[in-house]
Amino acid sequence: MKAKQLFPKDFLWGASTSSHQVEGGTDNQWSVWELAHAADSAKEAPRRLGWTPKWAAIRAAARDPHNYVSNNAVEHLTRYKADFELVKDLHMNAFRFSLEWSRIEPEPGVFDIKAITYYQEYIKELNRQGLEPLLNIWHWTVPTWFEDMGGFVKKSNLKYFDEYVDVVARELLQGVNYVLTVNEINNYATFGYLVGNWPPGQHNPVSWLRVYRNLTQAHINAYTIIKRRRPATQVGAAHQITVNTPLRVNNYVDRIMAKLSSYVWSGWFFNKIQKYQDFVGFNYYFKNYFHGFKIDNPTQPLNDMGWYMEPSGIYDAIMSAHRRYGKPIIITENGVADQDDAYRKWWLSETLVAMGKALQDGADLRGYLHWSLLDNFEWAEGWWPKFGLYKVDRENNMQRTPRPSATWLASKIKHIRALDK
Ligand code: BGC
């Protein structure tokens, strides 16, 4: 492997998490939603998931209401020091986490000094352990008071988010060089306000549009606030990019639909924030083939959630970000739900090759953060999907065990990083 020439010396090798999915004990709009919907989600599981490849193995969990409640999660809140050691065991040098807004501002305008001190300590610990923190300000959860006021549907509510960001910029960026403002506003708006299977469960195209637009503005405001207080901090967003492609390369409808959906899903956002990002941050999971107005993907291979997997598609995502925006690129998430660890090594090795190829072709790729460090709470699907490099046994003192693919990835990273010494 020509790794030495390919990956830059300070390349960020890391793993990603988000507060609600790992911390435990959160009190926000999601935790409220979970309790209200767990029974229905369990009841509807066969209809929703009966077709997925691991149905026989996940059936019991998916039909259990407890599966849909995050509860004490994987207790990362209290176990973070040991978890950072796990990151280092993988020879990684970076870690992405998110702040839990509902802890920091439990009531409008009331900022909890204990929560702020906690995250300050958390960041110091990352620094102490030699891990580069990538701090994500907002990953889908909001305080219940904010949701009750109408959340991001209302433009006038942005002032609350701005105020929270200002506190973060003042109090929580010591020792932080990279900030992600908002995570995947496209999924948040779509599932919460159009599909309606996430809080607040709306089916309203007008709300969808407003949330998407207001969160884009929230990013721009956050960028401006942070740069004013800390000009050297590198600020970007973590947006989901899907690689959309025509199934029939010469068919006009397929081509237009692929282009249009890319524009709506990610192009519009990245164009808007063009002047307000120091790097392009994106999450890659999907390549979609458009057949007329429909997505018609190959039926194999599918991950445990039934998602079609084409990891090499990340090359197109990197190159298109490179060509369009000409900025450094950080892959802020990428991974696979795979409880048997049957595909993860393949997925990772395809991804490493694709990243190497993109670097060779001139992309300024600066980092790769795998989703996820640990098995965690996968939103509306709860606990059964397993995205972790480490398996977590929630029945047995939250024991963390590296999956074989994680050990393999660690050896690759070790090898690549050793070439720089
Ligand atoms: C989200 C994560 C999620 C992952 C897997 C991303 O869309 O940012 O929170 O767990 O995908 O679905």
Short mmCIF file of C-alpha atoms and ligand atoms in Angstrom, two decimals:
data_model
loop_
_atom_site.label_atom_id
_atom_site.label_comp_id
_atom_site.label_asym_id
_atom_site.label_seq_id
_atom_site.Cartn_x
_atom_site.Cartn_y
_atom_site.Cartn_z
CA MET A 1 0.00 0.00 0.00
CA LYS A 2 1.37 3.42 -0.90
CA ALA A 3 0.08 4.80 2.36
CA LYS A 4 3.06 6.99 3.09
CA GLN A 5 2.51 9.31 0.15
CA LEU A 6 -1.25 9.27 0.49
CA PHE A 7 -2.44 10.12 4.00
CA PRO A 8 -1.16 13.46 5.31
CA LYS A 9 0.91 13.40 8.47
CA ASP A 10 -1.71 14.97 10.73
CA PHE A 11 -4.62 13.04 9.26
CA LEU A 12 -7.40 12.73 11.85
CA TRP A 13 -8.18 9.07 12.50
CA GLY A 14 -11.07 8.78 14.87
CA ALA A 15 -14.49 7.61 15.90
CA SER A 16 -17.78 9.49 16.31
CA THR A 17 -20.50 9.49 18.94
CA SER A 18 -23.38 11.72 19.98
CA SER A 19 -24.52 12.64 23.49
CA HIS A 20 -28.02 11.19 23.49
CA GLN A 21 -26.89 7.94 21.91
CA VAL A 22 -24.20 7.11 24.46
CA GLU A 23 -24.31 9.24 27.60
CA GLY A 24 -27.38 7.94 29.41
CA GLY A 25 -29.84 9.81 31.61
CA THR A 26 -30.67 12.55 29.13
CA ASP A 27 -33.86 14.57 29.52
CA ASN A 28 -34.77 16.09 26.16
CA GLN A 29 -37.44 15.92 23.46
CA TRP A 30 -36.17 12.49 22.33
CA SER A 31 -36.28 10.87 25.76
CA VAL A 32 -39.88 12.08 26.15
CA TRP A 33 -40.79 10.78 22.68
CA GLU A 34 -39.23 7.38 23.40
CA LEU A 35 -41.42 6.75 26.42
CA ALA A 36 -44.53 7.80 24.55
CA HIS A 37 -43.82 5.63 21.48
CA ALA A 38 -41.94 2.54 22.71
CA ALA A 39 -45.01 0.29 22.88
CA ASP A 40 -46.19 1.20 19.37
CA SER A 41 -42.71 0.88 17.87
CA ALA A 42 -42.45 -2.62 19.34
CA LYS A 43 -45.87 -3.60 18.04
CA GLU A 44 -45.16 -2.32 14.54
CA ALA A 45 -41.69 -3.92 14.34
CA PRO A 46 -42.68 -6.96 12.22
CA ARG A 47 -44.31 -4.75 9.59
CA ARG A 48 -41.43 -2.29 9.61
CA LEU A 49 -38.53 -4.71 9.82
CA GLY A 50 -39.80 -8.15 8.88
CA TRP A 51 -38.05 -7.95 5.51
CA THR A 52 -34.59 -7.04 6.83
CA PRO A 53 -31.77 -9.62 6.55
CA LYS A 54 -31.34 -10.32 10.28
CA TRP A 55 -35.01 -10.35 11.22
CA ALA A 56 -34.87 -13.79 12.83
CA ALA A 57 -32.01 -12.68 15.05
CA ILE A 58 -33.39 -9.25 15.96
CA ARG A 59 -37.06 -10.17 16.27
CA ALA A 60 -37.10 -10.56 20.04
CA ALA A 61 -35.30 -7.26 20.65
CA ALA A 62 -37.30 -5.35 18.06
CA ARG A 63 -40.59 -6.51 19.61
CA ASP A 64 -39.57 -5.49 23.11
CA PRO A 65 -40.64 -1.95 24.09
CA HIS A 66 -37.48 -1.58 26.22
CA ASN A 67 -35.50 -1.63 22.99
CA TYR A 68 -36.89 1.81 22.15
CA VAL A 69 -35.87 3.61 25.33
CA SER A 70 -32.36 5.08 25.63
CA ASN A 71 -32.42 5.11 29.43
CA ASN A 72 -28.87 4.79 30.83
CA ALA A 73 -27.56 4.32 27.27
CA VAL A 74 -24.00 2.92 27.45
CA GLU A 75 -23.08 5.10 30.44
CA HIS A 76 -20.51 7.05 28.51
CA LEU A 77 -21.35 9.97 30.82
CA THR A 78 -19.44 8.30 33.64
CA ARG A 79 -17.18 6.01 31.64
CA TYR A 80 -15.73 8.52 29.21
CA LYS A 81 -12.14 8.31 30.47
CA ALA A 82 -12.01 4.58 29.86
CA ASP A 83 -13.78 5.06 26.52
CA PHE A 84 -11.06 7.46 25.38
CA GLU A 85 -8.53 4.73 26.19
CA LEU A 86 -10.50 2.49 23.84
CA VAL A 87 -10.10 5.09 21.08
CA LYS A 88 -6.38 5.09 21.66
CA ASP A 89 -6.27 1.29 21.63
CA LEU A 90 -7.40 1.60 18.01
CA HIS A 91 -4.35 3.82 17.33
CA MET A 92 -6.67 6.71 16.61
CA ASN A 93 -5.79 10.33 17.34
CA ALA A 94 -9.21 12.03 17.22
CA PHE A 95 -12.67 11.76 18.72
CA ARG A 96 -16.01 13.30 17.77
CA PHE A 97 -18.65 13.87 20.45
CA SER A 98 -21.63 16.16 20.91
CA LEU A 99 -22.72 18.44 23.71
CA GLU A 100 -26.10 17.82 25.27
CA TRP A 101 -27.90 21.15 25.07
CA SER A 102 -30.56 20.04 27.57
CA ARG A 103 -27.89 19.50 30.25
CA ILE A 104 -26.17 22.82 29.58
CA GLU A 105 -29.37 24.90 29.44
CA PRO A 106 -32.08 23.04 31.36
CA GLU A 107 -34.29 26.13 31.36
CA PRO A 108 -34.34 29.06 28.94
CA GLY A 109 -31.46 31.37 29.79
CA VAL A 110 -30.34 29.24 32.76
CA PHE A 111 -26.94 27.70 32.12
CA ASP A 112 -25.91 24.88 34.41
CA ILE A 113 -22.44 25.45 35.73
CA LYS A 114 -22.11 21.75 36.69
CA ALA A 115 -22.82 20.64 33.13
CA ILE A 116 -20.40 23.20 31.72
CA THR A 117 -17.68 22.09 34.14
CA TYR A 118 -18.38 18.47 33.21
CA TYR A 119 -17.79 19.11 29.50
CA GLN A 120 -14.72 21.24 30.29
CA GLU A 121 -13.28 18.28 32.17
CA TYR A 122 -14.28 15.97 29.35
CA ILE A 123 -12.38 18.09 26.82
CA LYS A 124 -9.36 18.36 29.12
CA GLU A 125 -9.33 14.59 29.38
CA LEU A 126 -9.29 14.26 25.58
CA ASN A 127 -6.39 16.72 25.50
CA ARG A 128 -4.60 14.82 28.25
CA GLN A 129 -4.97 11.56 26.36
CA GLY A 130 -3.63 13.16 23.18
CA LEU A 131 -6.91 12.89 21.25
CA GLU A 132 -7.98 15.77 18.99
CA PRO A 133 -11.54 16.71 20.01
CA LEU A 134 -14.11 17.37 17.28
CA LEU A 135 -16.84 19.08 19.24
CA ASN A 136 -20.33 18.87 17.78
CA ILE A 137 -22.66 21.53 19.17
CA TRP A 138 -25.97 19.99 18.16
CA HIS A 139 -26.86 16.41 17.27
CA TRP A 140 -30.68 16.29 17.03
CA THR A 141 -31.67 16.65 20.68
CA VAL A 142 -33.16 19.82 22.12
CA PRO A 143 -34.31 20.76 25.62
CA THR A 144 -38.02 20.08 26.12
CA TRP A 145 -38.69 23.80 26.71
CA PHE A 146 -37.29 24.56 23.26
CA GLU A 147 -39.42 21.86 21.63
CA ASP A 148 -42.49 23.18 23.47
CA MET A 149 -41.85 26.62 21.99
CA GLY A 150 -41.98 25.15 18.49
CA GLY A 151 -38.31 24.20 18.11
CA PHE A 152 -36.58 25.05 14.87
CA VAL A 153 -39.85 25.53 12.99
CA LYS A 154 -39.90 29.11 14.25
CA LYS A 155 -37.25 31.46 13.04
CA SER A 156 -37.70 33.61 16.13
CA ASN A 157 -36.47 30.66 18.24
CA LEU A 158 -33.03 30.84 16.69
CA LYS A 159 -32.07 33.42 19.28
CA TYR A 160 -32.10 30.65 21.93
CA PHE A 161 -29.79 28.49 19.88
CA ASP A 162 -27.50 31.46 19.23
CA GLU A 163 -27.31 32.17 22.93
CA TYR A 164 -26.43 28.55 23.66
CA VAL A 165 -23.74 28.66 20.97
CA ASP A 166 -22.32 31.81 22.48
CA VAL A 167 -21.99 30.10 25.87
CA VAL A 168 -20.28 27.16 24.14
CA ALA A 169 -17.91 29.54 22.36
CA ARG A 170 -17.09 31.33 25.62
CA GLU A 171 -16.84 28.38 27.96
CA LEU A 172 -16.21 25.21 26.05
CA LEU A 173 -13.72 25.74 23.28
CA GLN A 174 -10.53 25.79 25.30
CA GLY A 175 -8.44 22.96 23.83
CA VAL A 176 -10.77 22.50 20.87
CA ASN A 177 -9.53 23.14 17.33
CA TYR A 178 -12.46 21.67 15.39
CA VAL A 179 -16.11 22.48 15.85
CA LEU A 180 -19.09 20.95 14.08
CA THR A 181 -22.16 23.13 14.41
CA VAL A 182 -25.14 20.98 13.43
CA ASN A 183 -25.46 17.34 12.45
CA GLU A 184 -27.48 16.16 9.42
CA ILE A 185 -30.19 18.75 9.37
CA ASN A 186 -31.55 16.94 6.28
CA ASN A 187 -32.43 13.78 8.22
CA TYR A 188 -33.63 15.71 11.25
CA ALA A 189 -36.06 17.79 9.18
CA THR A 190 -37.20 14.89 7.01
CA PHE A 191 -37.93 12.30 9.68
CA GLY A 192 -39.24 14.71 12.29
CA TYR A 193 -41.37 16.92 10.07
CA LEU A 194 -42.19 15.01 6.88
CA VAL A 195 -42.08 11.26 7.53
CA GLY A 196 -43.07 11.82 11.14
CA ASN A 197 -41.44 8.80 12.80
CA TRP A 198 -39.11 11.02 14.86
CA PRO A 199 -40.09 13.76 17.25
CA PRO A 200 -42.16 15.85 16.93
CA GLY A 201 -43.90 13.44 14.53
CA GLN A 202 -45.18 15.93 11.97
CA HIS A 203 -46.17 15.33 8.35
CA ASN A 204 -45.94 18.90 7.22
CA PRO A 205 -43.95 20.01 4.16
CA VAL A 206 -44.09 23.65 5.26
CA SER A 207 -42.57 22.81 8.66
CA TRP A 208 -40.00 20.62 6.91
CA LEU A 209 -38.90 23.51 4.74
CA ARG A 210 -38.82 25.93 7.66
CA VAL A 211 -36.76 23.60 9.84
CA TYR A 212 -34.30 22.96 7.03
CA ARG A 213 -33.98 26.67 6.31
CA ASN A 214 -33.78 27.76 9.94
CA LEU A 215 -31.16 25.16 10.80
CA THR A 216 -29.10 26.32 7.84
CA GLN A 217 -29.30 29.80 9.33
CA ALA A 218 -28.45 28.33 12.75
CA HIS A 219 -25.24 27.00 11.26
CA ILE A 220 -24.38 30.37 9.71
CA ASN A 221 -25.05 32.15 13.01
CA ALA A 222 -22.99 29.60 14.93
CA TYR A 223 -20.12 29.96 12.50
CA THR A 224 -20.17 33.73 12.90
CA ILE A 225 -20.41 33.63 16.71
CA ILE A 226 -17.55 31.16 17.07
CA LYS A 227 -15.26 32.91 14.60
CA ARG A 228 -15.85 36.20 16.41
CA ARG A 229 -14.81 34.75 19.75
CA ARG A 230 -12.20 32.28 18.52
CA PRO A 231 -11.01 33.05 15.02
CA ALA A 232 -8.52 30.19 14.87
CA THR A 233 -11.11 27.47 15.50
CA GLN A 234 -11.91 25.43 12.40
CA VAL A 235 -15.67 25.36 11.99
CA GLY A 236 -17.84 23.21 9.74
CA ALA A 237 -21.03 21.16 9.82
CA ALA A 238 -21.67 17.42 9.62
CA HIS A 239 -24.11 17.01 6.76
CA GLN A 240 -25.28 13.77 5.22
CA ILE A 241 -24.26 13.33 1.60
CA THR A 242 -25.85 10.55 -0.40
CA VAL A 243 -24.24 9.71 -3.71
CA ASN A 244 -27.14 9.78 -6.17
CA THR A 245 -26.65 8.32 -9.58
CA PRO A 246 -28.87 7.49 -12.59
CA LEU A 247 -29.55 3.77 -12.98
CA ARG A 248 -29.70 4.22 -16.76
CA VAL A 249 -26.87 6.58 -17.51
CA ASN A 250 -28.48 7.95 -20.67
CA ASN A 251 -31.98 8.33 -19.34
CA TYR A 252 -32.99 11.96 -18.78
CA VAL A 253 -35.45 11.36 -15.99
CA ASP A 254 -32.97 9.20 -14.07
CA ARG A 255 -30.31 11.84 -14.52
CA ILE A 256 -32.47 14.77 -13.54
CA MET A 257 -33.84 12.96 -10.50
CA ALA A 258 -30.34 12.02 -9.32
CA LYS A 259 -29.18 15.62 -9.68
CA LEU A 260 -32.29 17.15 -8.16
CA SER A 261 -32.26 14.88 -5.13
CA SER A 262 -28.58 15.63 -4.51
CA TYR A 263 -29.34 19.31 -4.67
CA VAL A 264 -32.24 19.11 -2.23
CA TRP A 265 -30.47 16.71 0.15
CA SER A 266 -27.08 18.38 0.37
CA GLY A 267 -26.21 20.76 -2.50
CA TRP A 268 -28.58 23.52 -1.39
CA PHE A 269 -27.20 23.48 2.16
CA PHE A 270 -23.55 23.45 1.13
CA ASN A 271 -24.13 26.28 -1.35
CA LYS A 272 -25.76 28.39 1.34
CA ILE A 273 -22.97 27.85 3.86
CA GLN A 274 -20.16 28.07 1.31
CA LYS A 275 -18.68 31.20 2.89
CA TYR A 276 -19.34 29.97 6.40
CA GLN A 277 -17.28 26.83 6.69
CA ASP A 278 -13.56 26.21 7.07
CA PHE A 279 -13.87 22.61 5.98
CA VAL A 280 -16.53 20.44 4.41
CA GLY A 281 -17.76 17.88 6.93
CA PHE A 282 -19.96 15.07 5.72
CA ASN A 283 -21.39 11.73 6.75
CA TYR A 284 -21.51 8.97 4.14
CA TYR A 285 -23.72 5.87 4.31
CA PHE A 286 -25.69 5.69 1.06
CA LYS A 287 -25.35 5.43 -2.67
CA ASN A 288 -28.72 5.57 -4.43
CA TYR A 289 -29.57 4.54 -8.00
CA PHE A 290 -32.44 6.53 -9.51
CA HIS A 291 -34.81 4.73 -11.83
CA GLY A 292 -37.33 7.32 -12.96
CA PHE A 293 -38.82 8.86 -9.85
CA LYS A 294 -37.84 5.94 -7.66
CA ILE A 295 -34.72 4.69 -5.95
CA ASP A 296 -33.97 1.23 -7.31
CA ASN A 297 -30.86 -0.05 -5.55
CA PRO A 298 -29.28 -3.48 -5.93
CA THR A 299 -30.79 -5.90 -3.42
CA GLN A 300 -27.38 -7.08 -2.17
CA PRO A 301 -25.45 -6.52 0.00
CA LEU A 302 -27.67 -5.08 2.71
CA ASN A 303 -26.65 -4.16 6.23
CA ASP A 304 -28.69 -5.26 9.25
CA MET A 305 -31.05 -2.30 8.81
CA GLY A 306 -31.70 -3.23 5.20
CA TRP A 307 -29.57 -0.40 3.80
CA TYR A 308 -27.83 -1.15 0.50
CA MET A 309 -24.05 -0.92 0.98
CA GLU A 310 -21.65 0.54 -1.54
CA PRO A 311 -18.75 1.86 0.54
CA SER A 312 -16.61 2.76 -2.47
CA GLY A 313 -19.21 5.45 -3.29
CA ILE A 314 -17.43 7.62 -0.75
CA TYR A 315 -14.87 8.37 -3.45
CA ASP A 316 -17.53 10.23 -5.48
CA ALA A 317 -18.70 12.07 -2.40
CA ILE A 318 -15.17 13.25 -1.58
CA MET A 319 -14.35 14.24 -5.15
CA SER A 320 -17.57 16.13 -5.69
CA ALA A 321 -17.06 18.06 -2.41
CA HIS A 322 -13.49 18.76 -3.50
CA ARG A 323 -14.47 20.03 -6.94
CA ARG A 324 -17.39 22.13 -5.77
CA TYR A 325 -16.07 23.74 -2.63
CA GLY A 326 -12.28 23.50 -2.89
CA LYS A 327 -11.87 23.23 0.89
CA PRO A 328 -10.37 20.69 3.28
CA ILE A 329 -12.68 17.74 3.81
CA ILE A 330 -13.38 15.75 6.95
CA ILE A 331 -15.50 12.62 6.87
CA THR A 332 -17.43 13.13 10.07
CA GLU A 333 -19.31 9.78 10.01
CA ASN A 334 -19.24 6.55 8.07
CA GLY A 335 -20.11 3.06 9.21
CA VAL A 336 -22.36 0.05 9.10
CA ALA A 337 -24.98 -1.71 11.24
CA ASP A 338 -23.53 -5.20 11.38
CA GLN A 339 -24.06 -7.26 14.52
CA ASP A 340 -22.14 -10.28 13.20
CA ASP A 341 -19.26 -8.12 12.00
CA ALA A 342 -19.66 -9.82 8.65
CA TYR A 343 -19.25 -6.72 6.47
CA ARG A 344 -17.47 -4.10 8.53
CA LYS A 345 -13.92 -5.10 7.58
CA TRP A 346 -14.87 -5.13 3.90
CA TRP A 347 -16.62 -1.78 4.30
CA LEU A 348 -13.56 -0.29 6.01
CA SER A 349 -11.06 -1.64 3.52
CA GLU A 350 -13.11 -0.34 0.56
CA THR A 351 -13.30 3.01 2.33
CA LEU A 352 -9.55 3.16 2.96
CA VAL A 353 -8.87 2.42 -0.70
CA ALA A 354 -11.42 5.04 -1.82
CA MET A 355 -9.91 7.66 0.49
CA GLY A 356 -6.42 6.87 -0.78
CA LYS A 357 -7.61 7.22 -4.35
CA ALA A 358 -9.27 10.57 -3.61
CA LEU A 359 -6.07 11.83 -1.99
CA GLN A 360 -4.11 10.70 -4.99
CA ASP A 361 -6.57 12.56 -7.23
CA GLY A 362 -5.99 15.80 -5.37
CA ALA A 363 -8.70 15.97 -2.71
CA ASP A 364 -7.63 17.74 0.47
CA LEU A 365 -8.96 15.06 2.79
CA ARG A 366 -8.00 15.71 6.41
CA GLY A 367 -9.81 13.14 8.50
CA TYR A 368 -11.98 10.04 8.88
CA LEU A 369 -14.26 9.53 11.87
CA HIS A 370 -15.95 6.15 11.99
CA TRP A 371 -19.53 5.76 13.20
CA SER A 372 -19.35 4.60 15.85
CA LEU A 373 -16.94 3.88 18.67
CA LEU A 374 -19.53 1.91 20.62
CA ASP A 375 -22.82 0.17 20.00
CA ASN A 376 -25.33 2.85 20.85
CA PHE A 377 -28.94 3.98 20.81
CA GLU A 378 -29.96 4.13 17.17
CA TRP A 379 -32.81 6.66 17.43
CA ALA A 380 -36.18 5.30 16.23
CA GLU A 381 -34.75 1.75 15.94
CA GLY A 382 -33.34 1.76 19.45
CA TRP A 383 -30.78 -0.77 20.62
CA TRP A 384 -30.81 -3.63 18.15
CA PRO A 385 -28.71 -2.03 15.34
CA LYS A 386 -25.01 -2.49 16.11
CA PHE A 387 -22.75 0.19 14.68
CA GLY A 388 -19.92 -0.11 17.20
CA LEU A 389 -16.28 -0.84 16.59
CA TYR A 390 -16.72 -2.02 20.16
CA LYS A 391 -19.56 -4.32 21.05
CA VAL A 392 -21.30 -3.23 24.26
CA ASP A 393 -22.96 -5.77 26.52
CA ARG A 394 -25.64 -3.77 28.30
CA GLU A 395 -26.68 -6.82 30.32
CA ASN A 396 -23.21 -7.35 31.67
CA ASN A 397 -21.88 -4.20 33.26
CA MET A 398 -21.68 -2.41 29.89
CA GLN A 399 -18.67 -4.45 28.95
CA ARG A 400 -16.92 -3.16 25.82
CA THR A 401 -15.24 -5.67 23.49
CA PRO A 402 -13.51 -4.79 20.22
CA ARG A 403 -15.03 -6.46 17.17
CA PRO A 404 -12.50 -8.25 14.91
CA SER A 405 -12.95 -5.55 12.26
CA ALA A 406 -11.91 -2.93 14.83
CA THR A 407 -8.73 -4.80 15.58
CA TRP A 408 -8.07 -5.00 11.85
CA LEU A 409 -8.70 -1.26 11.42
CA ALA A 410 -6.38 -0.52 14.34
CA SER A 411 -3.56 -2.43 12.65
CA LYS A 412 -4.11 -0.49 9.42
CA ILE A 413 -4.09 2.87 11.18
CA LYS A 414 -1.02 1.89 13.16
CA HIS A 415 0.77 0.95 9.97
CA ILE A 416 -0.21 4.15 8.15
CA ARG A 417 0.69 6.41 11.07
CA ALA A 418 4.03 4.64 11.58
CA LEU A 419 5.04 5.60 8.06
CA ASP A 420 5.07 9.24 9.15
CA LYS A 421 7.46 8.77 12.03
C1 BGC B 1 -26.47 10.00 12.49
C2 BGC B 1 -26.18 9.10 13.66
C3 BGC B 1 -26.78 7.72 13.40
C4 BGC B 1 -26.09 7.14 12.18
C5 BGC B 1 -26.59 5.75 11.80
C6 BGC B 1 -26.26 9.33 11.15
O1 BGC B 1 -27.29 9.69 10.30
O2 BGC B 1 -25.79 11.21 12.57
O3 BGC B 1 -26.69 9.68 14.83
O4 BGC B 1 -26.69 6.88 14.50
O5 BGC B 1 -26.32 7.97 11.07
O6 BGC B 1 -27.91 5.79 11.41
#
